[in-house]
Amino acid sequence: MSSKKIIIGIEFNNRSKPNNRWKIGLTKQWIEYRMSIFMKYTLQSLKNQTNQNFTVLVRYAKSSESTILQTLDKYAPLPGNVRFVSDGQYLKVQRQLTRGFKYLYLVRLDCDDTYHKTFIKQLHNHKPKRKTRALINQTGYVYDSLRHRVATVKKPSPPFYTFIYKTADYFKGLRYKTPRGHSSVINLKHEILTKNGKRNYMVVVHERNTLNQRLLKKTNFVSKRTKVNAILKKFIG
């Protein structure tokens, strides 16, 4: 049995329903804008990974399928290891992908953020302790895409983590409890991947991700174009 299958799980608009707080995610305008951000940043980060032995599953609401597919048609075909799947198909596809693998490494990533180009390689090379449940990336960057500037950031338990499951347990229904979302991940048995100055993630602040606008209040932004471009090259090439 092979050791691990790495799946990056990305939520696109799978939580959106006509009558809930995320309903805007079903509109053509939202889907087209967010897809443009995904293609410009997140997808480039995935294509730039030095180790391509992973699969990306981008989850969308079934009711928006026609708009999603029409929007995807405007871009070059996705790499073979990047797939858009409806929310209802997510578990089924995961099961197919993990057949024959002892462990499932479930990586979390938002559809407008990025990982360092060596991140997947790090996951393949890292030897976690037997009881480790999560690998956490505490340090990274914030990229202000409107002003082309970058700042460093450190959070104890940010939304850049990987859950390690025994595949058999996962498909029997085991899920790690995170009552406060990503800030609870650090309460699980974990290891920190970002040691020795390593910065593994880059939050992309753009026009419409309102939750991240507060990050622009940071004071350590670097605006020198050569420095900013050198950092971006480590993430999106």
Short mmCIF file of C-alpha atoms in Angstrom, two decimals:
data_model
loop_
_atom_site.label_atom_id
_atom_site.label_comp_id
_atom_site.label_asym_id
_atom_site.label_seq_id
_atom_site.Cartn_x
_atom_site.Cartn_y
_atom_site.Cartn_z
CA MET A 1 0.00 0.00 0.00
CA SER A 2 1.33 3.43 -0.96
CA SER A 3 1.98 5.85 1.87
CA LYS A 4 0.09 9.09 1.29
CA LYS A 5 -2.28 10.79 -1.12
CA ILE A 6 -2.18 14.59 -1.00
CA ILE A 7 -5.46 16.31 -1.86
CA ILE A 8 -5.80 20.08 -1.78
CA GLY A 9 -9.40 20.93 -0.93
CA ILE A 10 -10.53 24.35 -2.15
CA GLU A 11 -13.98 25.78 -1.50
CA PHE A 12 -15.18 27.91 -4.40
CA ASN A 13 -18.89 28.57 -3.88
CA ASN A 14 -20.04 25.21 -2.50
CA ARG A 15 -21.61 26.82 0.58
CA SER A 16 -23.76 29.14 -1.52
CA LYS A 17 -27.50 28.62 -1.57
CA PRO A 18 -30.24 30.96 -2.84
CA ASN A 19 -31.34 31.85 0.70
CA ASN A 20 -28.16 31.89 2.80
CA ARG A 21 -25.45 34.43 3.64
CA TRP A 22 -23.22 33.18 0.79
CA LYS A 23 -25.90 33.49 -1.92
CA ILE A 24 -23.83 36.08 -3.83
CA GLY A 25 -21.52 33.19 -4.75
CA LEU A 26 -24.18 31.91 -7.16
CA THR A 27 -24.18 35.06 -9.30
CA LYS A 28 -22.43 35.17 -12.66
CA GLN A 29 -20.56 38.36 -11.70
CA TRP A 30 -19.14 36.83 -8.48
CA ILE A 31 -18.17 33.57 -10.19
CA GLU A 32 -16.40 35.33 -13.08
CA TYR A 33 -14.50 37.71 -10.80
CA ARG A 34 -13.46 35.01 -8.33
CA MET A 35 -12.44 32.68 -11.16
CA SER A 36 -10.16 35.41 -12.55
CA ILE A 37 -8.43 35.67 -9.15
CA PHE A 38 -8.15 31.88 -8.88
CA MET A 39 -6.58 31.63 -12.33
CA LYS A 40 -4.18 34.54 -11.79
CA TYR A 41 -2.86 33.53 -8.38
CA THR A 42 -4.01 30.21 -6.89
CA LEU A 43 -3.75 28.15 -10.06
CA GLN A 44 -0.32 29.58 -10.86
CA SER A 45 0.86 28.57 -7.39
CA LEU A 46 -0.41 25.02 -7.99
CA LYS A 47 1.16 24.79 -11.45
CA ASN A 48 4.41 26.14 -10.00
CA GLN A 49 4.79 23.37 -7.39
CA THR A 50 8.14 21.64 -7.79
CA ASN A 51 6.45 18.31 -6.95
CA GLN A 52 3.25 17.71 -8.92
CA ASN A 53 2.26 14.54 -7.06
CA PHE A 54 -1.04 15.86 -5.66
CA THR A 55 -4.64 16.48 -6.72
CA VAL A 56 -6.70 19.63 -6.31
CA LEU A 57 -10.46 19.41 -5.84
CA VAL A 58 -12.25 22.74 -6.19
CA ARG A 59 -15.77 22.45 -4.81
CA TYR A 60 -18.71 24.32 -6.29
CA ALA A 61 -22.48 24.48 -5.71
CA LYS A 62 -24.27 22.13 -8.09
CA SER A 63 -26.89 24.80 -8.84
CA SER A 64 -24.16 27.02 -10.36
CA GLU A 65 -22.66 24.27 -12.51
CA SER A 66 -23.56 25.75 -15.90
CA THR A 67 -22.04 29.14 -14.98
CA ILE A 68 -18.93 27.48 -13.55
CA LEU A 69 -18.39 25.42 -16.71
CA GLN A 70 -19.06 28.37 -19.03
CA THR A 71 -16.56 30.47 -17.07
CA LEU A 72 -13.91 27.73 -17.12
CA ASP A 73 -14.33 27.51 -20.90
CA LYS A 74 -12.92 31.04 -21.19
CA TYR A 75 -9.54 29.85 -19.91
CA ALA A 76 -6.93 27.34 -21.04
CA PRO A 77 -7.70 23.75 -19.97
CA LEU A 78 -6.84 22.97 -16.36
CA PRO A 79 -3.86 20.73 -15.56
CA GLY A 80 -4.79 17.06 -15.15
CA ASN A 81 -4.37 17.22 -11.37
CA VAL A 82 -6.76 20.18 -10.88
CA ARG A 83 -10.47 19.38 -10.97
CA PHE A 84 -13.67 21.29 -10.29
CA VAL A 85 -16.23 19.02 -8.61
CA SER A 86 -19.74 19.66 -7.33
CA ASP A 87 -20.10 19.48 -3.57
CA GLY A 88 -22.13 16.28 -3.80
CA GLN A 89 -19.34 14.51 -5.72
CA TYR A 90 -16.50 15.59 -3.41
CA LEU A 91 -16.42 12.56 -1.12
CA LYS A 92 -16.89 10.11 -3.99
CA VAL A 93 -13.94 11.58 -5.90
CA GLN A 94 -11.80 11.61 -2.75
CA ARG A 95 -12.55 7.92 -2.29
CA GLN A 96 -11.48 7.15 -5.85
CA LEU A 97 -8.26 9.16 -5.52
CA THR A 98 -7.18 7.58 -2.23
CA ARG A 99 -7.71 3.95 -3.20
CA GLY A 100 -4.56 2.05 -2.25
CA PHE A 101 -3.15 4.82 -0.05
CA LYS A 102 -2.74 4.37 3.71
CA TYR A 103 -2.91 8.10 4.53
CA LEU A 104 -4.91 11.04 3.23
CA TYR A 105 -3.20 14.42 3.55
CA LEU A 106 -6.01 16.96 3.24
CA VAL A 107 -4.58 20.40 2.53
CA ARG A 108 -6.68 23.50 3.07
CA LEU A 109 -6.43 26.43 0.68
CA ASP A 110 -8.76 29.30 -0.20
CA CYS A 111 -9.52 29.94 -3.86
CA ASP A 112 -7.64 33.26 -3.86
CA ASP A 113 -4.50 32.35 -1.87
CA THR A 114 -1.25 30.53 -2.60
CA TYR A 115 1.40 28.17 -1.23
CA HIS A 116 5.16 28.36 -1.67
CA LYS A 117 6.30 26.43 -4.74
CA THR A 118 8.11 23.85 -2.55
CA PHE A 119 5.11 23.20 -0.29
CA ILE A 120 4.00 19.89 -1.80
CA LYS A 121 7.60 18.72 -1.84
CA GLN A 122 7.79 19.56 1.88
CA LEU A 123 4.68 17.47 2.56
CA HIS A 124 6.14 14.49 0.71
CA ASN A 125 9.48 14.78 2.52
CA HIS A 126 8.19 15.47 6.04
CA LYS A 127 8.04 12.53 8.43
CA PRO A 128 5.38 13.36 11.03
CA LYS A 129 5.18 11.75 14.44
CA ARG A 130 2.74 8.88 14.70
CA LYS A 131 0.03 10.83 16.56
CA THR A 132 0.29 14.07 14.59
CA ARG A 133 -3.09 15.16 13.23
CA ALA A 134 -2.23 18.49 11.63
CA LEU A 135 0.67 20.26 9.97
CA ILE A 136 0.43 24.03 10.47
CA ASN A 137 2.02 26.86 8.50
CA GLN A 138 2.31 29.80 10.90
CA THR A 139 4.38 32.22 8.84
CA GLY A 140 3.79 33.62 5.39
CA TYR A 141 3.18 36.80 3.45
CA VAL A 142 0.35 39.18 2.68
CA TYR A 143 0.31 40.44 -0.91
CA ASP A 144 -1.58 43.66 -1.54
CA SER A 145 -2.36 43.07 -5.22
CA LEU A 146 -3.82 46.55 -5.73
CA ARG A 147 -0.65 48.36 -4.62
CA HIS A 148 1.85 45.59 -5.51
CA ARG A 149 3.42 45.39 -2.04
CA VAL A 150 4.17 42.58 0.39
CA ALA A 151 4.31 42.19 4.17
CA THR A 152 5.29 39.29 6.41
CA VAL A 153 2.65 37.73 8.63
CA LYS A 154 2.64 35.23 11.49
CA LYS A 155 -0.43 33.64 13.07
CA PRO A 156 -0.50 30.80 15.61
CA SER A 157 -3.25 28.89 13.78
CA PRO A 158 -4.01 30.40 10.35
CA PRO A 159 -6.15 28.76 7.63
CA PHE A 160 -3.09 27.15 6.02
CA TYR A 161 -2.91 23.65 7.42
CA THR A 162 -2.94 20.00 6.40
CA PHE A 163 -4.93 17.30 8.20
CA ILE A 164 -3.42 13.82 8.29
CA TYR A 165 -6.00 11.01 8.29
CA LYS A 166 -5.69 7.30 8.03
CA THR A 167 -7.65 6.79 4.81
CA ALA A 168 -9.77 3.98 6.24
CA ASP A 169 -10.76 6.10 9.27
CA TYR A 170 -11.64 9.11 7.11
CA PHE A 171 -14.07 7.11 4.99
CA LYS A 172 -15.59 5.60 8.11
CA GLY A 173 -16.56 9.17 9.01
CA LEU A 174 -13.71 10.42 11.22
CA ARG A 175 -13.35 14.21 11.12
CA TYR A 176 -11.18 16.27 13.45
CA LYS A 177 -13.20 18.73 15.51
CA THR A 178 -12.40 22.41 15.03
CA PRO A 179 -15.22 24.26 16.82
CA ARG A 180 -13.68 27.68 16.11
CA GLY A 181 -12.61 26.88 12.56
CA HIS A 182 -8.93 27.19 11.69
CA SER A 183 -8.04 28.81 15.03
CA SER A 184 -8.89 25.47 16.71
CA VAL A 185 -6.46 23.44 14.60
CA ILE A 186 -3.58 24.25 16.92
CA ASN A 187 -5.44 22.41 19.72
CA LEU A 188 -4.98 19.13 17.83
CA LYS A 189 -1.75 17.14 17.97
CA HIS A 190 0.26 19.16 15.48
CA GLU A 191 3.64 20.03 14.05
CA ILE A 192 4.78 23.39 12.69
CA LEU A 193 6.12 23.27 9.14
CA THR A 194 7.32 26.86 8.99
CA LYS A 195 10.46 26.79 11.09
CA ASN A 196 13.89 28.30 10.40
CA GLY A 197 12.47 31.36 8.64
CA LYS A 198 10.34 29.40 6.17
CA ARG A 199 7.27 31.22 4.85
CA ASN A 200 4.86 28.83 3.20
CA TYR A 201 1.76 30.84 2.30
CA MET A 202 0.76 34.09 0.69
CA VAL A 203 -2.61 35.71 1.36
CA VAL A 204 -3.70 37.67 -1.71
CA VAL A 205 -5.64 40.79 -0.80
CA HIS A 206 -7.72 41.94 -3.76
CA GLU A 207 -10.66 44.22 -4.37
CA ARG A 208 -13.41 42.01 -2.98
CA ASN A 209 -12.07 39.76 -0.21
CA THR A 210 -13.34 42.00 2.57
CA LEU A 211 -12.22 39.79 5.48
CA ASN A 212 -8.58 40.30 4.56
CA GLN A 213 -8.71 44.08 4.16
CA ARG A 214 -7.65 44.46 7.79
CA LEU A 215 -4.29 42.93 6.88
CA LEU A 216 -3.55 46.09 4.90
CA LYS A 217 -3.15 47.95 8.21
CA LYS A 218 0.14 46.15 8.79
CA THR A 219 3.11 48.50 8.88
CA ASN A 220 5.87 46.31 7.49
CA PHE A 221 4.95 46.42 3.81
CA VAL A 222 7.74 46.34 1.25
CA SER A 223 6.96 48.17 -1.98
CA LYS A 224 10.28 47.96 -3.84
CA ARG A 225 9.33 46.27 -7.10
CA THR A 226 12.38 44.02 -7.37
CA LYS A 227 11.86 42.69 -3.82
CA VAL A 228 8.13 42.18 -4.29
CA ASN A 229 8.66 40.36 -7.59
CA ALA A 230 11.34 38.13 -6.04
CA ILE A 231 8.88 37.05 -3.33
CA LEU A 232 6.04 36.52 -5.82
CA LYS A 233 8.31 34.32 -7.92
CA LYS A 234 8.52 31.86 -5.01
CA PHE A 235 4.75 31.43 -5.13
CA ILE A 236 3.30 32.11 -8.56
CA GLY A 237 6.38 32.02 -10.79
#
